[in-house]
């Protein structure tokens, strides 16, 4: 099957495409619980031990002091947000629909926007055995992000050795990756970076997927974020293929968010649906902790200019 055929089969399982932003926002507001905090995992601890699967626990350093600083450009990436380990545990689940549908495979190449210091998604994807994972954010978080990747190399190594002998690996994932060596840390500022000419992205092969967790906190971020997602997807036109070595394919985007401000969410969804065909991943395809009734939403998008589900 070509990438387009896989996508057509996948979105058919997602249900109706999002075509009414306000209906989507209202529907989600009916199920989400009242917000208790901003969504930090911890705003005071400098080190967190996070269970990602029954066989994988990672130790993550964060910087609460940096969070409260006045660094220009924002400091939200200095700590771990609660949606990130939830999304990572879903990726590591043996029933994760992105893997069971073959949208993600051991040859996949993934770009993460706004990764922050945690590196949790990168570590989860490496444990699943993807070919390449590009973790990006502003420069102020990358040193700690890389340190977190390297500090957890040993936690992944035993899982990778078991995979090499035919085992299921962390979380029962498929594939045969090479641990943290597949993870690259790259500076990328949505408002200042030209993705098309970025040396870490341009000419390196097309991307299979773009991930983003809790990246939108105000309306000013929306347009540059969506445009950055679109430019990343357009790399498959300039580089050819889908990053898998197969037929010329398409890059899909997965955006996971904690539901907070309806105004900001609607602003994001208006812009995202203008540029991307968009579906919400239904609750039954998510882990319980990532569902709307827990206060989260996961949306799936494919660039409008490149693909229609009828193709």
PDB file of C-alpha atoms in Angstrom:
ATOM      1  CA  UNK A   1       0.000   0.000   0.000  1.00  0.00           C
ATOM      2  CA  UNK A   2       1.171   3.524  -0.676  1.00  0.00           C
ATOM      3  CA  UNK A   3       1.312   6.150   1.998  1.00  0.00           C
ATOM      4  CA  UNK A   4      -1.880   7.727   0.633  1.00  0.00           C
ATOM      5  CA  UNK A   5      -3.685   4.394   0.824  1.00  0.00           C
ATOM      6  CA  UNK A   6      -2.593   3.893   4.426  1.00  0.00           C
ATOM      7  CA  UNK A   7      -3.792   7.379   5.320  1.00  0.00           C
ATOM      8  CA  UNK A   8      -7.154   6.825   3.632  1.00  0.00           C
ATOM      9  CA  UNK A   9      -7.675   3.624   5.582  1.00  0.00           C
ATOM     10  CA  UNK A  10      -6.597   5.280   8.810  1.00  0.00           C
ATOM     11  CA  UNK A  11      -8.757   8.417   8.629  1.00  0.00           C
ATOM     12  CA  UNK A  12     -11.769   6.283   7.733  1.00  0.00           C
ATOM     13  CA  UNK A  13     -11.428   4.851  11.242  1.00  0.00           C
ATOM     14  CA  UNK A  14     -11.199   8.305  12.840  1.00  0.00           C
ATOM     15  CA  UNK A  15     -14.724   9.326  11.899  1.00  0.00           C
ATOM     16  CA  UNK A  16     -15.861  12.698  10.627  1.00  0.00           C
ATOM     17  CA  UNK A  17     -13.361  15.329   9.582  1.00  0.00           C
ATOM     18  CA  UNK A  18     -13.363  18.477  11.725  1.00  0.00           C
ATOM     19  CA  UNK A  19     -15.152  21.097   9.634  1.00  0.00           C
ATOM     20  CA  UNK A  20     -16.780  23.219  12.338  1.00  0.00           C
ATOM     21  CA  UNK A  21     -14.268  24.644  14.808  1.00  0.00           C
ATOM     22  CA  UNK A  22     -16.866  25.873  17.275  1.00  0.00           C
ATOM     23  CA  UNK A  23     -18.783  22.610  17.282  1.00  0.00           C
ATOM     24  CA  UNK A  24     -15.521  20.767  17.938  1.00  0.00           C
ATOM     25  CA  UNK A  25     -14.623  23.140  20.782  1.00  0.00           C
ATOM     26  CA  UNK A  26     -18.092  22.898  22.314  1.00  0.00           C
ATOM     27  CA  UNK A  27     -18.107  19.109  22.080  1.00  0.00           C
ATOM     28  CA  UNK A  28     -14.794  18.883  23.904  1.00  0.00           C
ATOM     29  CA  UNK A  29     -15.905  21.396  26.551  1.00  0.00           C
ATOM     30  CA  UNK A  30     -18.781  19.109  27.526  1.00  0.00           C
ATOM     31  CA  UNK A  31     -16.466  16.327  28.675  1.00  0.00           C
ATOM     32  CA  UNK A  32     -13.333  18.000  29.988  1.00  0.00           C
ATOM     33  CA  UNK A  33     -12.944  18.220  33.777  1.00  0.00           C
ATOM     34  CA  UNK A  34     -12.319  21.546  35.547  1.00  0.00           C
ATOM     35  CA  UNK A  35      -8.681  22.617  35.336  1.00  0.00           C
ATOM     36  CA  UNK A  36      -6.817  22.181  38.616  1.00  0.00           C
ATOM     37  CA  UNK A  37      -3.450  23.639  37.571  1.00  0.00           C
ATOM     38  CA  UNK A  38      -1.558  24.796  34.504  1.00  0.00           C
ATOM     39  CA  UNK A  39      -0.474  21.255  33.697  1.00  0.00           C
ATOM     40  CA  UNK A  40       3.053  20.961  35.088  1.00  0.00           C
ATOM     41  CA  UNK A  41       4.050  17.508  36.249  1.00  0.00           C
ATOM     42  CA  UNK A  42       5.896  19.313  39.046  1.00  0.00           C
ATOM     43  CA  UNK A  43       6.922  22.954  39.242  1.00  0.00           C
ATOM     44  CA  UNK A  44       9.343  22.469  42.150  1.00  0.00           C
ATOM     45  CA  UNK A  45      11.271  19.210  41.615  1.00  0.00           C
ATOM     46  CA  UNK A  46      14.485  19.361  39.615  1.00  0.00           C
ATOM     47  CA  UNK A  47      14.437  15.623  38.838  1.00  0.00           C
ATOM     48  CA  UNK A  48      11.488  13.410  37.946  1.00  0.00           C
ATOM     49  CA  UNK A  49      11.317   9.633  37.621  1.00  0.00           C
ATOM     50  CA  UNK A  50       8.632   8.881  35.036  1.00  0.00           C
ATOM     51  CA  UNK A  51       7.211   5.437  34.292  1.00  0.00           C
ATOM     52  CA  UNK A  52       6.611   5.114  30.551  1.00  0.00           C
ATOM     53  CA  UNK A  53       5.859   1.394  30.411  1.00  0.00           C
ATOM     54  CA  UNK A  54       6.042  -1.593  32.758  1.00  0.00           C
ATOM     55  CA  UNK A  55       9.663  -2.046  31.699  1.00  0.00           C
ATOM     56  CA  UNK A  56      10.823   1.523  31.071  1.00  0.00           C
ATOM     57  CA  UNK A  57      11.329   4.278  33.646  1.00  0.00           C
ATOM     58  CA  UNK A  58      13.218   7.423  32.704  1.00  0.00           C
ATOM     59  CA  UNK A  59      14.867  10.000  34.946  1.00  0.00           C
ATOM     60  CA  UNK A  60      14.311  13.533  33.678  1.00  0.00           C
ATOM     61  CA  UNK A  61      15.982  16.741  34.849  1.00  0.00           C
ATOM     62  CA  UNK A  62      14.059  19.997  34.566  1.00  0.00           C
ATOM     63  CA  UNK A  63      14.624  23.606  35.616  1.00  0.00           C
ATOM     64  CA  UNK A  64      11.919  25.149  37.826  1.00  0.00           C
ATOM     65  CA  UNK A  65      14.107  28.225  38.329  1.00  0.00           C
ATOM     66  CA  UNK A  66      14.281  28.819  34.579  1.00  0.00           C
ATOM     67  CA  UNK A  67      10.499  28.497  34.362  1.00  0.00           C
ATOM     68  CA  UNK A  68      10.091  31.507  36.656  1.00  0.00           C
ATOM     69  CA  UNK A  69      12.786  33.581  34.988  1.00  0.00           C
ATOM     70  CA  UNK A  70      12.191  36.461  32.578  1.00  0.00           C
ATOM     71  CA  UNK A  71      14.018  34.970  29.614  1.00  0.00           C
ATOM     72  CA  UNK A  72      12.813  36.588  26.367  1.00  0.00           C
ATOM     73  CA  UNK A  73      10.775  34.270  24.176  1.00  0.00           C
ATOM     74  CA  UNK A  74       9.181  32.295  26.995  1.00  0.00           C
ATOM     75  CA  UNK A  75      10.303  29.616  29.435  1.00  0.00           C
ATOM     76  CA  UNK A  76       7.505  27.023  29.334  1.00  0.00           C
ATOM     77  CA  UNK A  77       9.884  24.414  27.902  1.00  0.00           C
ATOM     78  CA  UNK A  78      11.940  24.383  31.104  1.00  0.00           C
ATOM     79  CA  UNK A  79       9.689  21.836  32.844  1.00  0.00           C
ATOM     80  CA  UNK A  80       7.809  18.659  31.983  1.00  0.00           C
ATOM     81  CA  UNK A  81       4.113  19.063  31.211  1.00  0.00           C
ATOM     82  CA  UNK A  82       1.665  16.340  32.171  1.00  0.00           C
ATOM     83  CA  UNK A  83       0.487  15.593  28.632  1.00  0.00           C
ATOM     84  CA  UNK A  84       3.961  14.532  27.480  1.00  0.00           C
ATOM     85  CA  UNK A  85       4.363  11.304  29.498  1.00  0.00           C
ATOM     86  CA  UNK A  86       0.711  10.474  28.743  1.00  0.00           C
ATOM     87  CA  UNK A  87       1.395  10.751  25.016  1.00  0.00           C
ATOM     88  CA  UNK A  88       4.636   8.790  25.416  1.00  0.00           C
ATOM     89  CA  UNK A  89       2.864   5.948  27.236  1.00  0.00           C
ATOM     90  CA  UNK A  90       0.299   5.831  24.424  1.00  0.00           C
ATOM     91  CA  UNK A  91       3.110   5.548  21.856  1.00  0.00           C
ATOM     92  CA  UNK A  92       4.621   2.677  23.817  1.00  0.00           C
ATOM     93  CA  UNK A  93       1.335   0.828  24.152  1.00  0.00           C
ATOM     94  CA  UNK A  94       1.201  -2.325  22.000  1.00  0.00           C
ATOM     95  CA  UNK A  95      -2.220  -1.123  20.802  1.00  0.00           C
ATOM     96  CA  UNK A  96      -1.099   2.384  19.731  1.00  0.00           C
ATOM     97  CA  UNK A  97      -3.021   2.976  16.515  1.00  0.00           C
ATOM     98  CA  UNK A  98      -0.174   4.883  14.833  1.00  0.00           C
ATOM     99  CA  UNK A  99       1.873   1.681  14.877  1.00  0.00           C
ATOM    100  CA  UNK A 100      -0.855  -0.939  14.470  1.00  0.00           C
ATOM    101  CA  UNK A 101      -2.055   0.920  11.358  1.00  0.00           C
ATOM    102  CA  UNK A 102       1.523   0.917   9.990  1.00  0.00           C
ATOM    103  CA  UNK A 103       1.604   4.714   9.738  1.00  0.00           C
ATOM    104  CA  UNK A 104       4.695   4.464  11.936  1.00  0.00           C
ATOM    105  CA  UNK A 105       7.223   1.703  11.340  1.00  0.00           C
ATOM    106  CA  UNK A 106      10.875   0.950  12.145  1.00  0.00           C
ATOM    107  CA  UNK A 107      11.853   3.085   9.128  1.00  0.00           C
ATOM    108  CA  UNK A 108       9.907   6.171  10.229  1.00  0.00           C
ATOM    109  CA  UNK A 109      11.444   9.619  10.666  1.00  0.00           C
ATOM    110  CA  UNK A 110       9.725  11.943  13.168  1.00  0.00           C
ATOM    111  CA  UNK A 111      10.083  15.662  13.905  1.00  0.00           C
ATOM    112  CA  UNK A 112       8.936  16.976  17.284  1.00  0.00           C
ATOM    113  CA  UNK A 113       8.183  20.677  17.678  1.00  0.00           C
ATOM    114  CA  UNK A 114       8.424  22.405  21.053  1.00  0.00           C
ATOM    115  CA  UNK A 115       9.879  19.370  22.798  1.00  0.00           C
ATOM    116  CA  UNK A 116      11.107  21.227  25.874  1.00  0.00           C
ATOM    117  CA  UNK A 117      13.682  19.756  28.230  1.00  0.00           C
ATOM    118  CA  UNK A 118      12.046  16.415  28.872  1.00  0.00           C
ATOM    119  CA  UNK A 119      12.955  14.334  25.799  1.00  0.00           C
ATOM    120  CA  UNK A 120      10.234  11.920  26.923  1.00  0.00           C
ATOM    121  CA  UNK A 121       8.591  11.506  23.500  1.00  0.00           C
ATOM    122  CA  UNK A 122      11.968  11.048  21.839  1.00  0.00           C
ATOM    123  CA  UNK A 123      12.882   8.325  24.325  1.00  0.00           C
ATOM    124  CA  UNK A 124       9.544   6.579  23.797  1.00  0.00           C
ATOM    125  CA  UNK A 125       9.928   6.680  20.013  1.00  0.00           C
ATOM    126  CA  UNK A 126      13.490   5.373  20.278  1.00  0.00           C
ATOM    127  CA  UNK A 127      12.218   2.535  22.450  1.00  0.00           C
ATOM    128  CA  UNK A 128       9.723   1.716  19.690  1.00  0.00           C
ATOM    129  CA  UNK A 129      12.630   1.501  17.273  1.00  0.00           C
ATOM    130  CA  UNK A 130      12.025   4.328  14.792  1.00  0.00           C
ATOM    131  CA  UNK A 131      14.809   5.155  12.360  1.00  0.00           C
ATOM    132  CA  UNK A 132      15.218   8.863  13.203  1.00  0.00           C
ATOM    133  CA  UNK A 133      13.760  11.276  15.749  1.00  0.00           C
ATOM    134  CA  UNK A 134      14.474  15.018  15.519  1.00  0.00           C
ATOM    135  CA  UNK A 135      13.771  16.767  18.824  1.00  0.00           C
ATOM    136  CA  UNK A 136      13.521  20.555  18.411  1.00  0.00           C
ATOM    137  CA  UNK A 137      12.997  23.651  20.510  1.00  0.00           C
ATOM    138  CA  UNK A 138      14.631  26.975  21.260  1.00  0.00           C
ATOM    139  CA  UNK A 139      18.287  27.022  22.220  1.00  0.00           C
ATOM    140  CA  UNK A 140      17.713  27.634  25.932  1.00  0.00           C
ATOM    141  CA  UNK A 141      16.313  24.126  26.528  1.00  0.00           C
ATOM    142  CA  UNK A 142      18.421  22.016  24.172  1.00  0.00           C
ATOM    143  CA  UNK A 143      21.428  21.466  26.440  1.00  0.00           C
ATOM    144  CA  UNK A 144      19.238  19.954  29.152  1.00  0.00           C
ATOM    145  CA  UNK A 145      17.152  18.075  26.581  1.00  0.00           C
ATOM    146  CA  UNK A 146      20.279  16.419  25.176  1.00  0.00           C
ATOM    147  CA  UNK A 147      21.507  15.646  28.677  1.00  0.00           C
ATOM    148  CA  UNK A 148      18.214  13.907  29.411  1.00  0.00           C
ATOM    149  CA  UNK A 149      18.525  11.838  26.240  1.00  0.00           C
ATOM    150  CA  UNK A 150      22.063  10.737  27.095  1.00  0.00           C
ATOM    151  CA  UNK A 151      21.281  10.124  30.775  1.00  0.00           C
ATOM    152  CA  UNK A 152      18.617   7.592  29.808  1.00  0.00           C
ATOM    153  CA  UNK A 153      20.627   5.708  27.200  1.00  0.00           C
ATOM    154  CA  UNK A 154      21.137   2.844  29.628  1.00  0.00           C
ATOM    155  CA  UNK A 155      17.413   2.551  30.292  1.00  0.00           C
ATOM    156  CA  UNK A 156      16.781   1.968  26.588  1.00  0.00           C
ATOM    157  CA  UNK A 157      19.776  -0.242  25.834  1.00  0.00           C
ATOM    158  CA  UNK A 158      18.482  -3.465  27.444  1.00  0.00           C
ATOM    159  CA  UNK A 159      15.165  -3.085  25.601  1.00  0.00           C
ATOM    160  CA  UNK A 160      16.963  -2.607  22.314  1.00  0.00           C
ATOM    161  CA  UNK A 161      19.061  -5.748  22.895  1.00  0.00           C
ATOM    162  CA  UNK A 162      15.904  -7.755  23.567  1.00  0.00           C
ATOM    163  CA  UNK A 163      14.393  -6.406  20.364  1.00  0.00           C
ATOM    164  CA  UNK A 164      17.448  -7.565  18.460  1.00  0.00           C
ATOM    165  CA  UNK A 165      16.744 -11.105  19.674  1.00  0.00           C
ATOM    166  CA  UNK A 166      13.137 -10.867  18.537  1.00  0.00           C
ATOM    167  CA  UNK A 167      11.561  -9.569  21.737  1.00  0.00           C
ATOM    168  CA  UNK A 168       8.788  -7.036  21.972  1.00  0.00           C
ATOM    169  CA  UNK A 169      10.869  -4.247  23.451  1.00  0.00           C
ATOM    170  CA  UNK A 170       9.672  -1.464  25.737  1.00  0.00           C
ATOM    171  CA  UNK A 171       5.935  -1.319  25.868  1.00  0.00           C
ATOM    172  CA  UNK A 172       5.635  -4.182  23.399  1.00  0.00           C
ATOM    173  CA  UNK A 173       6.629  -1.945  20.475  1.00  0.00           C
ATOM    174  CA  UNK A 174       7.647  -3.075  17.035  1.00  0.00           C
ATOM    175  CA  UNK A 175      10.911  -2.407  15.320  1.00  0.00           C
ATOM    176  CA  UNK A 176      14.632  -2.647  15.919  1.00  0.00           C
ATOM    177  CA  UNK A 177      16.099   0.777  16.667  1.00  0.00           C
ATOM    178  CA  UNK A 178      19.511   1.583  18.072  1.00  0.00           C
ATOM    179  CA  UNK A 179      18.610   3.375  21.286  1.00  0.00           C
ATOM    180  CA  UNK A 180      19.266   7.075  21.777  1.00  0.00           C
ATOM    181  CA  UNK A 181      21.571   7.229  18.758  1.00  0.00           C
ATOM    182  CA  UNK A 182      18.478   7.794  16.617  1.00  0.00           C
ATOM    183  CA  UNK A 183      17.659  11.027  18.511  1.00  0.00           C
ATOM    184  CA  UNK A 184      18.923  14.375  17.241  1.00  0.00           C
ATOM    185  CA  UNK A 185      18.529  17.634  19.191  1.00  0.00           C
ATOM    186  CA  UNK A 186      18.101  20.608  16.882  1.00  0.00           C
ATOM    187  CA  UNK A 187      17.448  24.309  17.489  1.00  0.00           C
ATOM    188  CA  UNK A 188      14.252  25.419  15.781  1.00  0.00           C
ATOM    189  CA  UNK A 189      12.286  28.593  16.495  1.00  0.00           C
ATOM    190  CA  UNK A 190       8.914  28.621  14.697  1.00  0.00           C
ATOM    191  CA  UNK A 191       8.999  32.384  14.217  1.00  0.00           C
ATOM    192  CA  UNK A 192      12.596  32.652  13.037  1.00  0.00           C
ATOM    193  CA  UNK A 193      13.565  29.365  11.350  1.00  0.00           C
ATOM    194  CA  UNK A 194      13.179  28.564   7.673  1.00  0.00           C
ATOM    195  CA  UNK A 195      12.414  24.846   7.811  1.00  0.00           C
ATOM    196  CA  UNK A 196      12.943  24.431   4.061  1.00  0.00           C
ATOM    197  CA  UNK A 197      16.610  25.432   4.322  1.00  0.00           C
ATOM    198  CA  UNK A 198      17.389  24.158   7.831  1.00  0.00           C
ATOM    199  CA  UNK A 199      20.570  22.057   7.531  1.00  0.00           C
ATOM    200  CA  UNK A 200      19.239  19.399   9.917  1.00  0.00           C
ATOM    201  CA  UNK A 201      16.042  18.958   7.889  1.00  0.00           C
ATOM    202  CA  UNK A 202      16.550  19.980   4.273  1.00  0.00           C
ATOM    203  CA  UNK A 203      18.055  17.272   2.119  1.00  0.00           C
ATOM    204  CA  UNK A 204      17.858  14.684   4.907  1.00  0.00           C
ATOM    205  CA  UNK A 205      14.870  12.779   3.538  1.00  0.00           C
ATOM    206  CA  UNK A 206      11.206  13.452   4.027  1.00  0.00           C
ATOM    207  CA  UNK A 207       9.513  13.113   7.389  1.00  0.00           C
ATOM    208  CA  UNK A 208       6.943  10.474   8.250  1.00  0.00           C
ATOM    209  CA  UNK A 209       5.333  12.504  11.040  1.00  0.00           C
ATOM    210  CA  UNK A 210       5.400  15.743  13.009  1.00  0.00           C
ATOM    211  CA  UNK A 211       4.539  15.580  16.734  1.00  0.00           C
ATOM    212  CA  UNK A 212       3.637  18.489  19.018  1.00  0.00           C
ATOM    213  CA  UNK A 213       2.484  18.313  22.637  1.00  0.00           C
ATOM    214  CA  UNK A 214       1.060  21.326  24.470  1.00  0.00           C
ATOM    215  CA  UNK A 215       2.770  23.879  22.226  1.00  0.00           C
ATOM    216  CA  UNK A 216       0.059  26.554  21.973  1.00  0.00           C
ATOM    217  CA  UNK A 217      -0.475  28.849  24.970  1.00  0.00           C
ATOM    218  CA  UNK A 218      -1.469  32.086  23.297  1.00  0.00           C
ATOM    219  CA  UNK A 219      -2.914  33.194  19.982  1.00  0.00           C
ATOM    220  CA  UNK A 220       0.316  34.847  18.803  1.00  0.00           C
ATOM    221  CA  UNK A 221       1.953  31.407  18.528  1.00  0.00           C
ATOM    222  CA  UNK A 222      -0.734  29.883  16.338  1.00  0.00           C
ATOM    223  CA  UNK A 223       0.127  31.132  12.858  1.00  0.00           C
ATOM    224  CA  UNK A 224       3.899  30.500  13.023  1.00  0.00           C
ATOM    225  CA  UNK A 225       3.316  27.093  14.599  1.00  0.00           C
ATOM    226  CA  UNK A 226       0.897  25.954  11.888  1.00  0.00           C
ATOM    227  CA  UNK A 227       3.137  27.323   9.145  1.00  0.00           C
ATOM    228  CA  UNK A 228       6.105  25.477  10.631  1.00  0.00           C
ATOM    229  CA  UNK A 229       4.070  22.246  10.597  1.00  0.00           C
ATOM    230  CA  UNK A 230       3.135  22.885   6.959  1.00  0.00           C
ATOM    231  CA  UNK A 231       6.726  23.630   5.915  1.00  0.00           C
ATOM    232  CA  UNK A 232       7.875  20.406   7.575  1.00  0.00           C
ATOM    233  CA  UNK A 233       5.264  18.463   5.598  1.00  0.00           C
ATOM    234  CA  UNK A 234       6.392  20.135   2.365  1.00  0.00           C
ATOM    235  CA  UNK A 235       9.844  18.622   2.806  1.00  0.00           C
ATOM    236  CA  UNK A 236       8.428  15.419   1.332  1.00  0.00           C
ATOM    237  CA  UNK A 237       7.980  17.273  -1.960  1.00  0.00           C
ATOM    238  CA  UNK A 238      11.536  18.596  -2.089  1.00  0.00           C
ATOM    239  CA  UNK A 239      13.270  15.476  -0.754  1.00  0.00           C
ATOM    240  CA  UNK A 240      11.002  12.806  -2.251  1.00  0.00           C
ATOM    241  CA  UNK A 241       9.611   9.712  -0.590  1.00  0.00           C
ATOM    242  CA  UNK A 242       8.042   9.467   2.852  1.00  0.00           C
ATOM    243  CA  UNK A 243      11.197   8.892   4.831  1.00  0.00           C
ATOM    244  CA  UNK A 244      10.605   5.142   4.626  1.00  0.00           C
ATOM    245  CA  UNK A 245      12.399   4.440   1.399  1.00  0.00           C
ATOM    246  CA  UNK A 246       9.105   3.624  -0.305  1.00  0.00           C
ATOM    247  CA  UNK A 247       6.820   5.405  -2.754  1.00  0.00           C
ATOM    248  CA  UNK A 248       6.587   9.195  -2.655  1.00  0.00           C
ATOM    249  CA  UNK A 249       4.501   9.736   0.431  1.00  0.00           C
ATOM    250  CA  UNK A 250       2.958  12.191   2.811  1.00  0.00           C
ATOM    251  CA  UNK A 251       3.826  13.566   6.218  1.00  0.00           C
ATOM    252  CA  UNK A 252       1.110  13.590   8.866  1.00  0.00           C
ATOM    253  CA  UNK A 253       0.887  15.801  11.951  1.00  0.00           C
ATOM    254  CA  UNK A 254      -0.272  14.807  15.439  1.00  0.00           C
ATOM    255  CA  UNK A 255      -1.046  17.646  17.867  1.00  0.00           C
ATOM    256  CA  UNK A 256      -1.876  16.754  21.475  1.00  0.00           C
ATOM    257  CA  UNK A 257      -3.135  19.442  23.848  1.00  0.00           C
ATOM    258  CA  UNK A 258      -4.426  19.879  27.342  1.00  0.00           C
ATOM    259  CA  UNK A 259      -7.743  21.675  27.067  1.00  0.00           C
ATOM    260  CA  UNK A 260      -7.503  25.077  28.720  1.00  0.00           C
ATOM    261  CA  UNK A 261      -8.579  28.337  27.062  1.00  0.00           C
ATOM    262  CA  UNK A 262     -11.414  27.861  24.564  1.00  0.00           C
ATOM    263  CA  UNK A 263     -10.374  31.062  22.758  1.00  0.00           C
ATOM    264  CA  UNK A 264      -6.800  29.885  22.185  1.00  0.00           C
ATOM    265  CA  UNK A 265      -7.945  26.393  21.205  1.00  0.00           C
ATOM    266  CA  UNK A 266     -10.434  27.767  18.682  1.00  0.00           C
ATOM    267  CA  UNK A 267      -7.834  30.137  17.244  1.00  0.00           C
ATOM    268  CA  UNK A 268      -5.472  27.196  16.778  1.00  0.00           C
ATOM    269  CA  UNK A 269      -8.117  24.969  15.238  1.00  0.00           C
ATOM    270  CA  UNK A 270      -9.296  27.662  12.828  1.00  0.00           C
ATOM    271  CA  UNK A 271      -5.781  28.075  11.441  1.00  0.00           C
ATOM    272  CA  UNK A 272      -4.909  24.386  11.542  1.00  0.00           C
ATOM    273  CA  UNK A 273      -8.057  23.281   9.710  1.00  0.00           C
ATOM    274  CA  UNK A 274      -7.490  26.002   7.097  1.00  0.00           C
ATOM    275  CA  UNK A 275      -4.125  24.461   6.204  1.00  0.00           C
ATOM    276  CA  UNK A 276      -4.634  20.810   7.181  1.00  0.00           C
ATOM    277  CA  UNK A 277      -7.390  18.274   6.762  1.00  0.00           C
ATOM    278  CA  UNK A 278      -8.086  17.529  10.389  1.00  0.00           C
ATOM    279  CA  UNK A 279      -9.583  14.736  12.462  1.00  0.00           C
ATOM    280  CA  UNK A 280      -9.790  14.251  16.201  1.00  0.00           C
ATOM    281  CA  UNK A 281      -8.459  10.882  17.341  1.00  0.00           C
ATOM    282  CA  UNK A 282     -11.498   9.289  19.045  1.00  0.00           C
ATOM    283  CA  UNK A 283     -11.360   8.310  22.693  1.00  0.00           C
ATOM    284  CA  UNK A 284     -11.490   4.568  22.044  1.00  0.00           C
ATOM    285  CA  UNK A 285      -8.244   4.802  20.051  1.00  0.00           C
ATOM    286  CA  UNK A 286      -6.419   6.600  22.877  1.00  0.00           C
ATOM    287  CA  UNK A 287      -5.221   5.464  26.272  1.00  0.00           C
ATOM    288  CA  UNK A 288      -7.642   6.350  29.068  1.00  0.00           C
ATOM    289  CA  UNK A 289      -5.347   9.016  30.504  1.00  0.00           C
ATOM    290  CA  UNK A 290      -5.180  10.887  27.175  1.00  0.00           C
ATOM    291  CA  UNK A 291      -8.916  11.123  26.472  1.00  0.00           C
ATOM    292  CA  UNK A 292     -11.101  14.259  26.430  1.00  0.00           C
ATOM    293  CA  UNK A 293     -12.817  13.351  29.705  1.00  0.00           C
ATOM    294  CA  UNK A 294      -9.359  13.626  31.300  1.00  0.00           C
ATOM    295  CA  UNK A 295      -8.931  17.093  29.769  1.00  0.00           C
ATOM    296  CA  UNK A 296      -6.907  16.311  26.634  1.00  0.00           C
ATOM    297  CA  UNK A 297      -7.425  16.220  22.880  1.00  0.00           C
ATOM    298  CA  UNK A 298      -5.350  14.683  20.086  1.00  0.00           C
ATOM    299  CA  UNK A 299      -5.808  15.878  16.498  1.00  0.00           C
ATOM    300  CA  UNK A 300      -4.462  14.326  13.303  1.00  0.00           C
ATOM    301  CA  UNK A 301      -3.756  16.397  10.191  1.00  0.00           C
ATOM    302  CA  UNK A 302      -2.564  16.046   6.602  1.00  0.00           C
ATOM    303  CA  UNK A 303      -1.649  19.064   4.473  1.00  0.00           C
ATOM    304  CA  UNK A 304      -4.610  20.086   2.295  1.00  0.00           C
ATOM    305  CA  UNK A 305      -2.481  21.055  -0.685  1.00  0.00           C
ATOM    306  CA  UNK A 306      -0.968  17.577  -0.851  1.00  0.00           C
ATOM    307  CA  UNK A 307      -3.789  15.140  -0.216  1.00  0.00           C
ATOM    308  CA  UNK A 308      -7.502  14.465  -0.216  1.00  0.00           C
ATOM    309  CA  UNK A 309      -8.953  11.370   1.470  1.00  0.00           C
ATOM    310  CA  UNK A 310     -10.683  10.472  -1.802  1.00  0.00           C
ATOM    311  CA  UNK A 311      -7.320   9.999  -3.548  1.00  0.00           C
TER     312      UNK A 311
END
